[in-house]
Amino acid sequence: MGHEIEFDRCIDFMVQMIEKYGDKLLEELEMERMDSEAAGKRKNADGNSA
């Protein structure tokens, strides 16, 4: 039974962190994706294959 309580506390903590930082994390991931795509396009414009 102790493991169930610990697991529930862990899940509660994870939910709190996702609620608190989830939007910021998604924004950062989207910016990284856009930067990566832009770098790939610059490479292709220079005549290099991506």
N, C-alpha and C. Protein backbone atom coordinates (compact mmCIF):
# COMPACT_ATOMS: atom_id res chain seq x y z
N MET A 1 0.81 -1.19 0.00
CA MET A 1 0.00 0.00 0.00
C MET A 1 0.86 1.26 0.00
N GLY A 2 2.01 1.23 0.65
CA GLY A 2 2.90 2.39 0.69
C GLY A 2 3.37 2.81 -0.69
N HIS A 3 3.57 1.82 -1.56
CA HIS A 3 4.01 2.12 -2.92
C HIS A 3 2.94 2.88 -3.68
N GLU A 4 1.69 2.55 -3.43
CA GLU A 4 0.59 3.25 -4.11
C GLU A 4 0.55 4.71 -3.69
N ILE A 5 0.77 4.98 -2.43
CA ILE A 5 0.76 6.36 -1.94
C ILE A 5 1.92 7.13 -2.55
N GLU A 6 3.11 6.52 -2.58
CA GLU A 6 4.27 7.17 -3.18
C GLU A 6 4.05 7.42 -4.66
N PHE A 7 3.45 6.45 -5.34
CA PHE A 7 3.17 6.61 -6.77
C PHE A 7 2.19 7.76 -6.99
N ASP A 8 1.14 7.82 -6.19
CA ASP A 8 0.15 8.90 -6.31
C ASP A 8 0.79 10.26 -6.08
N ARG A 9 1.68 10.35 -5.10
CA ARG A 9 2.38 11.61 -4.83
C ARG A 9 3.26 12.00 -6.00
N CYS A 10 3.92 11.03 -6.59
CA CYS A 10 4.78 11.28 -7.74
C CYS A 10 3.94 11.79 -8.91
N ILE A 11 2.82 11.14 -9.17
CA ILE A 11 1.94 11.56 -10.26
C ILE A 11 1.41 12.96 -10.00
N ASP A 12 1.00 13.25 -8.77
CA ASP A 12 0.52 14.58 -8.42
C ASP A 12 1.59 15.63 -8.70
N PHE A 13 2.83 15.32 -8.33
CA PHE A 13 3.94 16.25 -8.57
C PHE A 13 4.14 16.46 -10.06
N MET A 14 4.13 15.39 -10.83
CA MET A 14 4.32 15.50 -12.28
C MET A 14 3.22 16.35 -12.91
N VAL A 15 2.01 16.15 -12.48
CA VAL A 15 0.88 16.94 -13.00
C VAL A 15 1.08 18.42 -12.67
N GLN A 16 1.50 18.70 -11.45
CA GLN A 16 1.74 20.10 -11.07
C GLN A 16 2.83 20.73 -11.93
N MET A 17 3.89 20.00 -12.19
CA MET A 17 4.98 20.54 -13.01
C MET A 17 4.54 20.75 -14.46
N ILE A 18 3.76 19.84 -14.99
CA ILE A 18 3.24 19.99 -16.35
C ILE A 18 2.33 21.20 -16.43
N GLU A 19 1.46 21.36 -15.44
CA GLU A 19 0.57 22.51 -15.43
C GLU A 19 1.35 23.82 -15.30
N LYS A 20 2.40 23.79 -14.50
CA LYS A 20 3.17 25.01 -14.25
C LYS A 20 4.09 25.37 -15.42
N TYR A 21 4.78 24.37 -15.99
CA TYR A 21 5.81 24.65 -16.98
C TYR A 21 5.48 24.15 -18.39
N GLY A 22 4.36 23.48 -18.56
CA GLY A 22 4.03 22.87 -19.84
C GLY A 22 3.97 23.85 -20.99
N ASP A 23 3.30 24.98 -20.81
CA ASP A 23 3.19 25.96 -21.89
C ASP A 23 4.55 26.52 -22.29
N LYS A 24 5.37 26.82 -21.29
CA LYS A 24 6.72 27.35 -21.56
C LYS A 24 7.55 26.31 -22.31
N LEU A 25 7.47 25.07 -21.91
CA LEU A 25 8.22 24.02 -22.57
C LEU A 25 7.78 23.86 -24.02
N LEU A 26 6.48 23.90 -24.27
CA LEU A 26 5.98 23.78 -25.64
C LEU A 26 6.45 24.95 -26.49
N GLU A 27 6.47 26.15 -25.93
CA GLU A 27 6.98 27.32 -26.65
C GLU A 27 8.44 27.13 -27.03
N GLU A 28 9.24 26.67 -26.08
CA GLU A 28 10.67 26.47 -26.34
C GLU A 28 10.88 25.39 -27.39
N LEU A 29 10.13 24.31 -27.33
CA LEU A 29 10.27 23.24 -28.32
C LEU A 29 9.89 23.74 -29.71
N GLU A 30 8.85 24.55 -29.79
CA GLU A 30 8.43 25.10 -31.08
C GLU A 30 9.50 26.04 -31.64
N MET A 31 10.11 26.86 -30.79
CA MET A 31 11.17 27.75 -31.24
C MET A 31 12.38 26.95 -31.74
N GLU A 32 12.73 25.89 -31.03
CA GLU A 32 13.85 25.04 -31.47
C GLU A 32 13.54 24.39 -32.82
N ARG A 33 12.30 23.95 -32.99
CA ARG A 33 11.91 23.33 -34.26
C ARG A 33 12.00 24.34 -35.39
N MET A 34 11.53 25.54 -35.14
CA MET A 34 11.58 26.58 -36.17
C MET A 34 13.03 26.95 -36.51
N ASP A 35 13.88 27.05 -35.49
CA ASP A 35 15.30 27.35 -35.72
C ASP A 35 15.96 26.25 -36.54
N SER A 36 15.63 25.00 -36.22
CA SER A 36 16.19 23.87 -36.93
C SER A 36 15.75 23.88 -38.39
N GLU A 37 14.48 24.16 -38.63
CA GLU A 37 13.98 24.22 -40.01
C GLU A 37 14.65 25.35 -40.78
N ALA A 38 14.81 26.50 -40.13
CA ALA A 38 15.45 27.64 -40.78
C ALA A 38 16.91 27.32 -41.12
N ALA A 39 17.60 26.64 -40.23
CA ALA A 39 18.99 26.26 -40.49
C ALA A 39 19.06 25.30 -41.67
N GLY A 40 18.12 24.38 -41.75
CA GLY A 40 18.08 23.44 -42.86
C GLY A 40 17.82 24.14 -44.18
N LYS A 41 16.96 25.12 -44.18
CA LYS A 41 16.67 25.88 -45.40
C LYS A 41 17.89 26.70 -45.82
N ARG A 42 18.61 27.26 -44.85
CA ARG A 42 19.82 28.02 -45.19
C ARG A 42 20.87 27.10 -45.81
N LYS A 43 20.99 25.90 -45.26
CA LYS A 43 21.93 24.92 -45.82
C LYS A 43 21.58 24.60 -47.27
N ASN A 44 20.32 24.37 -47.51
CA ASN A 44 19.87 24.03 -48.85
C ASN A 44 20.07 25.21 -49.81
N ALA A 45 19.90 26.43 -49.34
CA ALA A 45 20.07 27.60 -50.19
C ALA A 45 21.53 27.77 -50.57
N ASP A 46 22.43 27.27 -49.74
CA ASP A 46 23.87 27.36 -50.03
C ASP A 46 24.33 26.28 -50.99
N GLY A 47 23.42 25.41 -51.37
CA GLY A 47 23.77 24.35 -52.29
C GLY A 47 24.20 23.05 -51.64
N ASN A 48 24.13 23.02 -50.33
CA ASN A 48 24.47 21.79 -49.61
C ASN A 48 23.23 20.96 -49.43
N SER A 49 23.37 19.66 -49.40
CA SER A 49 22.21 18.81 -49.15
C SER A 49 21.99 18.69 -47.66
N ALA A 50 20.72 18.60 -47.29
CA ALA A 50 20.38 18.49 -45.86
C ALA A 50 20.17 17.07 -45.48
